[in-house]
Amino acid sequence: MAEIRLTRVEQGQTKIRNVPIAVTPEGFWCCPSPVVFQKTLKTQNPLNKPKPSSSPPHKATVQRKQNPMTERKTPFTPSRSALISDGQRPLNLETTDAPALSASVAPERAPKPKLETLPRKVAIEFGEPGTSDMKVILLGKQGFCVKLSVHKNVLMECSSFFAVKLSEQQQSGLSYLEVDDCEDIEIYVETVGLMYCKEMKQRLIKQSVSRVLRILKVAEQLGFNSCIHSCLDYLEAVPWVGEEEEEKVVSSVLRLQGEGIGVSPVLKRVSSEASKPQKDTLCQIIELVLKSNDERSRREMKSVVLKLLRENNGLPNYAGSADICNETIYSSCRSCFDSLLSLFKQATEPEFAVNPMDIKEPVTKQIALESDNLSWLLEILADRQAADEFAVIWASQQELATLHGKLPIVSRYHISCITARLFVGIGRGELLPSKDTRQLLLQTWLQPLINDYSWLQHGCRSFDRKVVEEGIGRTILTLPLEDQQSILLSWLGSFLKAGDNCPNLQRAFEVWWRRTFVRPYVEPQGDSFQSSDN
């Protein structure tokens, strides 16, 4: 819409002022504008106090002169410049229930008007003054009414709704058109104003997304197709801030999809037509993270991907992709297992020990990297309640466990973090491997974990001693009583030698003791057990 400016000559100088296209008794109102109509009813004071005037202007004066306000300062400056279409002029005011323009020119100390004395009707004229050939009356909430002076040819050309209604009007002989129950009367007026606008894109460019969605809704009701397409072009180009705004945009656009309106440019932002499987995309993401060489960025992206996968776990529509995701993760796990075993073999070769540090250091760093990758993948699987197979694979790594004891502790302790996380998961019930798997896991990896325990406490920042010890103890107590006894007696020998450098499993030891000597749940056979029970 073009901007209209009026000039006045004062002491040989020309002064430019913006003139809004609608006037209310509260002052000036810019239409279209973000100011809601209901403020006319709710606001008791004008937004800006007008300057006192010796004599208020009359309606007749307003209609005869180009702008009576050029003789004094504008009492109200809109928050935005008034934008109207080419040929549009300042609109006339017709109000009832209150004197015309009385609030805009009242003295500063005048008493505040009461709510019931405020006007409830506003008249707005579009196009060239005096050329309108019909009236449209909008009835909103709380008795608010807006009378629009419009042009039939404009409305019929732009709106299928008005085209039908005006055809019916000609048959009925009515001289006006009344629209009841306007939910958003302000946006309704703005949308009608856009019918007089040659460049709607420029008019929408500074609007908020929420306001354009309101315009889109009214344009849909009016069958204003050019406005709908302009709104869609705006929504396709403007950023959407936050998930809530994104959901509002998508739901509004999807509503139009069933009406045959092309909305795919907007929806392409949230949906893809590519046939590339999710498995390939997820595999690519995981592979990029696992092979990253920058420690900080890899750590940050591992946290981000883990968080996003956790969010997806709670979505019902994601259940169909669960198997694909788990399969991809286990494929990466096997690759890490193979790489880790190869590195251990390389690091335990006799000639490796005599190699210079610049050759040994990359192997040591790669062992730490692969161990960290496996810990991350295990965390994902545990969150997805799919880590049972991981426990089976890790428990069967006897060759890796054998090589573990041949490496310096500084190079090997990282893989004990994987063992510790498995024990914690079993102790918390996050994974439920079979009895044979739990037993094999303890037989294969508990002693290597004990051997690395001192380094785990001092060299691993995420290591929580109390949590790990509770997980190990609970895992042991899930086994048959004879296996509990065998493992705990072996632990006792290590604990009595190493002290704090060994996991403290006293709580598990006490539970095993009571199960064995104090209150056996199954009546033991033999008099010796009965006597010890007493």
CSV table of N, CA, C and O in Angstrom, one decimal, residues 422-514:
chain,number,residue,atom,x,y,z
A,422,LEU,N,27.6,-51.6,31.7
A,422,LEU,CA,26.7,-52.8,31.6
A,422,LEU,C,26.3,-53.3,33.0
A,422,LEU,O,25.1,-53.6,33.2
A,423,PHE,N,27.2,-53.3,34.0
A,423,PHE,CA,26.8,-53.7,35.3
A,423,PHE,C,25.7,-52.7,35.9
A,423,PHE,O,24.8,-53.1,36.6
A,424,VAL,N,25.9,-51.4,35.7
A,424,VAL,CA,25.0,-50.4,36.1
A,424,VAL,C,23.6,-50.6,35.5
A,424,VAL,O,22.6,-50.6,36.1
A,425,GLY,N,23.6,-50.9,34.1
A,425,GLY,CA,22.4,-51.1,33.5
A,425,GLY,C,21.6,-52.4,34.0
A,425,GLY,O,20.4,-52.4,34.1
A,426,ILE,N,22.4,-53.4,34.2
A,426,ILE,CA,21.7,-54.7,34.8
A,426,ILE,C,21.2,-54.4,36.2
A,426,ILE,O,20.1,-54.8,36.5
A,427,GLY,N,22.0,-53.7,37.0
A,427,GLY,CA,21.6,-53.4,38.3
A,427,GLY,C,20.3,-52.5,38.4
A,427,GLY,O,19.5,-52.6,39.3
A,428,ARG,N,20.1,-51.7,37.4
A,428,ARG,CA,19.0,-50.8,37.3
A,428,ARG,C,17.8,-51.4,36.6
A,428,ARG,O,16.7,-50.8,36.5
A,429,GLY,N,18.0,-52.6,36.0
A,429,GLY,CA,16.9,-53.2,35.2
A,429,GLY,C,16.8,-52.6,33.8
A,429,GLY,O,15.7,-52.8,33.2
A,430,GLU,N,17.8,-51.9,33.3
A,430,GLU,CA,17.7,-51.3,32.0
A,430,GLU,C,17.9,-52.3,30.9
A,430,GLU,O,17.4,-52.1,29.8
A,431,LEU,N,18.5,-53.4,31.2
A,431,LEU,CA,18.7,-54.5,30.3
A,431,LEU,C,18.6,-55.8,31.1
A,431,LEU,O,18.9,-55.9,32.2
A,432,LEU,N,18.0,-56.8,30.4
A,432,LEU,CA,17.7,-58.1,31.1
A,432,LEU,C,18.3,-59.2,30.3
A,432,LEU,O,17.6,-60.1,29.7
A,433,PRO,N,19.7,-59.3,30.4
A,433,PRO,CA,20.3,-60.5,29.7
A,433,PRO,C,20.0,-61.8,30.5
A,433,PRO,O,19.6,-61.8,31.6
A,434,SER,N,20.2,-62.9,29.8
A,434,SER,CA,19.9,-64.2,30.4
A,434,SER,C,20.9,-64.5,31.6
A,434,SER,O,22.0,-63.8,31.7
A,435,LYS,N,20.6,-65.5,32.4
A,435,LYS,CA,21.5,-65.9,33.5
A,435,LYS,C,22.9,-66.2,33.0
A,435,LYS,O,23.9,-65.9,33.5
A,436,ASP,N,22.9,-67.0,31.9
A,436,ASP,CA,24.2,-67.4,31.3
A,436,ASP,C,25.1,-66.2,30.9
A,436,ASP,O,26.3,-66.2,31.1
A,437,THR,N,24.4,-65.2,30.3
A,437,THR,CA,25.1,-64.0,29.8
A,437,THR,C,25.6,-63.2,31.0
A,437,THR,O,26.7,-62.7,31.0
A,438,ARG,N,24.8,-63.1,32.1
A,438,ARG,CA,25.2,-62.4,33.3
A,438,ARG,C,26.4,-63.1,33.9
A,438,ARG,O,27.4,-62.4,34.4
A,439,GLN,N,26.3,-64.4,34.0
A,439,GLN,CA,27.4,-65.2,34.6
A,439,GLN,C,28.7,-65.0,33.8
A,439,GLN,O,29.8,-64.8,34.3
A,440,LEU,N,28.6,-65.1,32.5
A,440,LEU,CA,29.8,-65.0,31.6
A,440,LEU,C,30.3,-63.6,31.6
A,440,LEU,O,31.6,-63.4,31.6
A,441,LEU,N,29.5,-62.6,31.7
A,441,LEU,CA,30.0,-61.3,31.8
A,441,LEU,C,30.8,-61.0,33.1
A,441,LEU,O,31.9,-60.4,33.0
A,442,LEU,N,30.4,-61.6,34.2
A,442,LEU,CA,31.1,-61.4,35.4
A,442,LEU,C,32.4,-62.2,35.4
A,442,LEU,O,33.5,-61.7,35.8
A,443,GLN,N,32.4,-63.4,34.8
A,443,GLN,CA,33.6,-64.2,34.7
A,443,GLN,C,34.6,-63.6,33.8
A,443,GLN,O,35.8,-63.7,34.1
A,444,THR,N,34.2,-63.0,32.7
A,444,THR,CA,35.1,-62.4,31.7
A,444,THR,C,35.6,-61.1,32.1
A,444,THR,O,36.8,-60.8,31.9
A,445,TRP,N,34.8,-60.2,32.6
A,445,TRP,CA,35.2,-58.8,32.8
A,445,TRP,C,35.3,-58.2,34.2
A,445,TRP,O,35.7,-57.1,34.3
A,446,LEU,N,34.8,-59.0,35.2
A,446,LEU,CA,34.9,-58.4,36.5
A,446,LEU,C,36.3,-58.2,37.0
A,446,LEU,O,36.7,-57.2,37.5
A,447,GLN,N,37.2,-59.2,36.8
A,447,GLN,CA,38.5,-59.1,37.3
A,447,GLN,C,39.3,-58.0,36.5
A,447,GLN,O,40.0,-57.2,37.1
A,448,PRO,N,39.2,-57.9,35.2
A,448,PRO,CA,39.8,-56.7,34.5
A,448,PRO,C,39.3,-55.4,35.0
A,448,PRO,O,40.1,-54.4,35.1
A,449,LEU,N,38.0,-55.3,35.4
A,449,LEU,CA,37.5,-54.1,36.0
A,449,LEU,C,38.1,-53.8,37.3
A,449,LEU,O,38.5,-52.6,37.6
A,450,ILE,N,38.3,-54.8,38.1
A,450,ILE,CA,39.0,-54.7,39.4
A,450,ILE,C,40.4,-54.2,39.2
A,450,ILE,O,40.9,-53.3,39.9
A,451,ASN,N,41.1,-54.7,38.2
A,451,ASN,CA,42.5,-54.4,38.0
A,451,ASN,C,42.6,-52.9,37.5
A,451,ASN,O,43.6,-52.3,37.8
A,452,ASP,N,41.6,-52.4,36.9
A,452,ASP,CA,41.6,-51.0,36.4
A,452,ASP,C,40.9,-50.0,37.3
A,452,ASP,O,40.8,-48.8,37.0
A,453,TYR,N,40.4,-50.5,38.5
A,453,TYR,CA,39.5,-49.7,39.3
A,453,TYR,C,40.2,-48.4,39.8
A,453,TYR,O,39.6,-47.3,39.8
A,454,SER,N,41.5,-48.5,40.1
A,454,SER,CA,42.2,-47.3,40.6
A,454,SER,C,42.2,-46.2,39.5
A,454,SER,O,42.0,-45.0,39.8
A,455,TRP,N,42.5,-46.6,38.3
A,455,TRP,CA,42.6,-45.6,37.2
A,455,TRP,C,41.2,-45.1,36.8
A,455,TRP,O,41.1,-43.9,36.5
A,456,LEU,N,40.2,-45.9,37.0
A,456,LEU,CA,38.9,-45.5,36.6
A,456,LEU,C,38.4,-44.3,37.6
A,456,LEU,O,37.8,-43.4,37.2
A,457,GLN,N,38.8,-44.4,38.8
A,457,GLN,CA,38.4,-43.4,39.8
A,457,GLN,C,39.1,-42.1,39.6
A,457,GLN,O,38.6,-41.0,39.9
A,458,HIS,N,40.3,-42.1,39.1
A,458,HIS,CA,41.1,-40.9,38.9
A,458,HIS,C,41.2,-40.4,37.5
A,458,HIS,O,41.5,-39.2,37.2
A,459,GLY,N,41.0,-41.3,36.5
A,459,GLY,CA,41.2,-40.9,35.1
A,459,GLY,C,40.0,-40.8,34.3
A,459,GLY,O,40.0,-40.3,33.2
A,460,CYS,N,38.8,-41.1,34.9
A,460,CYS,CA,37.5,-41.1,34.1
A,460,CYS,C,36.6,-40.1,34.9
A,460,CYS,O,36.2,-40.4,36.0
A,461,ARG,N,36.3,-39.0,34.2
A,461,ARG,CA,35.5,-37.9,34.9
A,461,ARG,C,34.1,-38.3,35.2
A,461,ARG,O,33.5,-37.9,36.1
A,462,SER,N,33.6,-39.2,34.3
A,462,SER,CA,32.1,-39.6,34.4
A,462,SER,C,32.0,-40.8,35.3
A,462,SER,O,30.8,-41.2,35.5
A,463,PHE,N,33.0,-41.3,35.9
A,463,PHE,CA,33.0,-42.5,36.7
A,463,PHE,C,32.4,-42.2,38.1
A,463,PHE,O,32.9,-41.3,38.8
A,464,ASP,N,31.3,-42.9,38.5
A,464,ASP,CA,30.7,-42.7,39.8
A,464,ASP,C,30.8,-44.0,40.5
A,464,ASP,O,30.2,-45.0,40.3
A,465,ARG,N,31.7,-44.0,41.5
A,465,ARG,CA,32.1,-45.2,42.2
A,465,ARG,C,30.9,-45.9,42.9
A,465,ARG,O,30.7,-47.1,42.8
A,466,LYS,N,30.1,-45.1,43.6
A,466,LYS,CA,29.0,-45.7,44.3
A,466,LYS,C,28.0,-46.3,43.4
A,466,LYS,O,27.4,-47.4,43.7
A,467,VAL,N,27.7,-45.7,42.3
A,467,VAL,CA,26.7,-46.2,41.3
A,467,VAL,C,27.3,-47.5,40.7
A,467,VAL,O,26.5,-48.5,40.6
A,468,VAL,N,28.5,-47.5,40.4
A,468,VAL,CA,29.1,-48.7,39.8
A,468,VAL,C,29.2,-49.9,40.8
A,468,VAL,O,28.8,-51.0,40.4
A,469,GLU,N,29.6,-49.6,42.0
A,469,GLU,CA,29.6,-50.7,43.0
A,469,GLU,C,28.2,-51.3,43.3
A,469,GLU,O,28.1,-52.5,43.4
A,470,GLU,N,27.2,-50.4,43.3
A,470,GLU,CA,25.9,-50.9,43.5
A,470,GLU,C,25.4,-51.8,42.3
A,470,GLU,O,24.8,-52.8,42.5
A,471,GLY,N,25.8,-51.3,41.1
A,471,GLY,CA,25.4,-52.1,39.9
A,471,GLY,C,26.1,-53.5,39.9
A,471,GLY,O,25.5,-54.5,39.5
A,472,ILE,N,27.4,-53.5,40.2
A,472,ILE,CA,28.1,-54.8,40.3
A,472,ILE,C,27.5,-55.7,41.3
A,472,ILE,O,27.2,-56.9,41.0
A,473,GLY,N,27.2,-55.2,42.5
A,473,GLY,CA,26.7,-56.0,43.5
A,473,GLY,C,25.3,-56.6,43.2
A,473,GLY,O,25.0,-57.8,43.4
A,474,ARG,N,24.5,-55.7,42.6
A,474,ARG,CA,23.1,-56.2,42.2
A,474,ARG,C,23.2,-57.2,41.1
A,474,ARG,O,22.4,-58.2,41.0
A,475,THR,N,24.2,-57.1,40.2
A,475,THR,CA,24.3,-58.1,39.1
A,475,THR,C,24.7,-59.4,39.7
A,475,THR,O,24.2,-60.5,39.3
A,476,ILE,N,25.7,-59.4,40.6
A,476,ILE,CA,26.1,-60.7,41.3
A,476,ILE,C,24.9,-61.3,42.0
A,476,ILE,O,24.7,-62.6,41.9
A,477,LEU,N,24.1,-60.5,42.6
A,477,LEU,CA,23.0,-61.1,43.4
A,477,LEU,C,21.8,-61.6,42.5
A,477,LEU,O,20.9,-62.2,43.1
A,478,THR,N,21.9,-61.4,41.2
A,478,THR,CA,20.9,-62.0,40.3
A,478,THR,C,21.2,-63.5,40.0
A,478,THR,O,20.4,-64.1,39.4
A,479,LEU,N,22.4,-63.9,40.3
A,479,LEU,CA,22.9,-65.3,40.0
A,479,LEU,C,22.4,-66.3,41.0
A,479,LEU,O,22.0,-65.9,42.1
A,480,PRO,N,22.5,-67.6,40.7
A,480,PRO,CA,22.2,-68.6,41.7
A,480,PRO,C,23.2,-68.4,42.9
A,480,PRO,O,24.3,-67.9,42.8
A,481,LEU,N,22.7,-68.9,44.1
A,481,LEU,CA,23.4,-68.7,45.3
A,481,LEU,C,24.9,-69.2,45.3
A,481,LEU,O,25.8,-68.6,45.8
A,482,GLU,N,25.1,-70.4,44.6
A,482,GLU,CA,26.4,-70.9,44.5
A,482,GLU,C,27.3,-70.0,43.7
A,482,GLU,O,28.5,-69.8,44.1
A,483,ASP,N,26.8,-69.4,42.6
A,483,ASP,CA,27.6,-68.5,41.8
A,483,ASP,C,27.9,-67.2,42.6
A,483,ASP,O,29.0,-66.6,42.5
A,484,GLN,N,26.9,-66.7,43.4
A,484,GLN,CA,27.2,-65.5,44.2
A,484,GLN,C,28.3,-65.8,45.2
A,484,GLN,O,29.2,-65.0,45.3
A,485,GLN,N,28.3,-67.0,45.8
A,485,GLN,CA,29.4,-67.3,46.7
A,485,GLN,C,30.7,-67.4,46.1
A,485,GLN,O,31.7,-66.8,46.6
A,486,SER,N,30.8,-68.0,44.9
A,486,SER,CA,32.1,-68.1,44.2
A,486,SER,C,32.7,-66.7,43.8
A,486,SER,O,33.9,-66.5,44.1
A,487,ILE,N,31.8,-65.9,43.3
A,487,ILE,CA,32.3,-64.6,42.9
A,487,ILE,C,32.6,-63.7,44.0
A,487,ILE,O,33.7,-63.0,44.1
A,488,LEU,N,31.8,-63.7,45.1
A,488,LEU,CA,32.0,-62.8,46.2
A,488,LEU,C,33.3,-63.2,47.1
A,488,LEU,O,34.0,-62.4,47.6
A,489,LEU,N,33.5,-64.5,47.2
A,489,LEU,CA,34.7,-64.9,47.9
A,489,LEU,C,36.0,-64.5,47.1
A,489,LEU,O,37.0,-64.2,47.7
A,490,SER,N,35.9,-64.6,45.8
A,490,SER,CA,37.0,-64.2,44.9
A,490,SER,C,37.2,-62.7,45.1
A,490,SER,O,38.4,-62.2,45.2
A,491,TRP,N,36.1,-61.9,45.1
A,491,TRP,CA,36.2,-60.5,45.3
A,491,TRP,C,36.8,-60.2,46.7
A,491,TRP,O,37.6,-59.2,46.8
A,492,LEU,N,36.4,-60.9,47.7
A,492,LEU,CA,36.9,-60.7,49.1
A,492,LEU,C,38.4,-60.7,49.1
A,492,LEU,O,39.0,-59.9,49.8
A,493,GLY,N,39.0,-61.7,48.4
A,493,GLY,CA,40.4,-61.8,48.4
A,493,GLY,C,41.1,-60.6,47.8
A,493,GLY,O,42.1,-60.0,48.3
A,494,SER,N,40.5,-60.1,46.7
A,494,SER,CA,41.0,-58.9,46.1
A,494,SER,C,40.8,-57.6,46.9
A,494,SER,O,41.7,-56.8,47.0
A,495,PHE,N,39.7,-57.5,47.6
A,495,PHE,CA,39.4,-56.3,48.4
A,495,PHE,C,40.3,-56.2,49.6
A,495,PHE,O,40.8,-55.1,50.0
A,496,LEU,N,40.6,-57.4,50.2
A,496,LEU,CA,41.4,-57.4,51.4
A,496,LEU,C,42.9,-57.0,51.0
A,496,LEU,O,43.6,-56.6,51.9
A,497,LYS,N,43.3,-57.2,49.8
A,497,LYS,CA,44.6,-56.8,49.3
A,497,LYS,C,44.7,-55.4,48.8
A,497,LYS,O,45.6,-54.6,49.1
A,498,ALA,N,43.7,-55.0,48.0
A,498,ALA,CA,43.7,-53.7,47.4
A,498,ALA,C,43.0,-52.5,48.1
A,498,ALA,O,43.3,-51.4,47.9
A,499,GLY,N,42.1,-52.8,48.9
A,499,GLY,CA,41.4,-51.8,49.7
A,499,GLY,C,40.6,-50.9,48.8
A,499,GLY,O,39.7,-51.3,48.0
A,500,ASP,N,40.8,-49.6,48.8
A,500,ASP,CA,40.1,-48.6,48.0
A,500,ASP,C,40.3,-48.7,46.5
A,500,ASP,O,39.5,-48.2,45.7
A,501,ASN,N,41.3,-49.4,46.1
A,501,ASN,CA,41.6,-49.6,44.7
A,501,ASN,C,40.8,-50.8,44.2
A,501,ASN,O,41.0,-51.2,43.0
A,502,CYS,N,39.9,-51.3,44.9
A,502,CYS,CA,39.0,-52.4,44.5
A,502,CYS,C,37.5,-52.0,44.8
A,502,CYS,O,37.3,-51.3,45.8
A,503,PRO,N,36.6,-52.4,44.0
A,503,PRO,CA,35.2,-52.1,44.3
A,503,PRO,C,34.8,-52.6,45.6
A,503,PRO,O,35.1,-53.7,46.1
A,504,ASN,N,34.0,-51.8,46.4
A,504,ASN,CA,33.5,-52.1,47.7
A,504,ASN,C,32.1,-52.8,47.5
A,504,ASN,O,31.2,-52.1,47.3
A,505,LEU,N,32.1,-54.1,47.6
A,505,LEU,CA,30.8,-54.9,47.4
A,505,LEU,C,30.3,-55.4,48.7
A,505,LEU,O,29.7,-56.5,48.8
A,506,GLN,N,30.5,-54.7,49.8
A,506,GLN,CA,30.1,-55.1,51.1
A,506,GLN,C,28.6,-55.3,51.2
A,506,GLN,O,28.1,-56.3,51.8
A,507,ARG,N,27.8,-54.4,50.6
A,507,ARG,CA,26.4,-54.6,50.7
A,507,ARG,C,25.9,-55.9,50.0
A,507,ARG,O,25.1,-56.6,50.5
A,508,ALA,N,26.5,-56.2,48.9
A,508,ALA,CA,26.1,-57.4,48.2
A,508,ALA,C,26.6,-58.6,49.0
A,508,ALA,O,25.9,-59.6,49.1
A,509,PHE,N,27.8,-58.5,49.6
A,509,PHE,CA,28.3,-59.5,50.5
A,509,PHE,C,27.4,-59.8,51.7
A,509,PHE,O,27.1,-61.0,52.0
A,510,GLU,N,26.8,-58.8,52.3
A,510,GLU,CA,25.9,-58.9,53.4
A,510,GLU,C,24.6,-59.6,53.0
A,510,GLU,O,24.1,-60.4,53.7
A,511,VAL,N,24.1,-59.2,51.8
A,511,VAL,CA,22.9,-59.9,51.3
A,511,VAL,C,23.1,-61.4,51.1
A,511,VAL,O,22.3,-62.2,51.5
A,512,TRP,N,24.2,-61.7,50.4
A,512,TRP,CA,24.6,-63.1,50.2
A,512,TRP,C,24.7,-63.8,51.5
A,512,TRP,O,24.2,-64.9,51.7
A,513,TRP,N,25.4,-63.2,52.5
A,513,TRP,CA,25.5,-63.8,53.8
A,513,TRP,C,24.2,-64.2,54.5
A,513,TRP,O,24.0,-65.3,55.0
A,514,ARG,N,23.3,-63.2,54.5
A,514,ARG,CA,21.9,-63.5,55.1
A,514,ARG,C,21.2,-64.5,54.3
A,514,ARG,O,20.5,-65.4,54.9
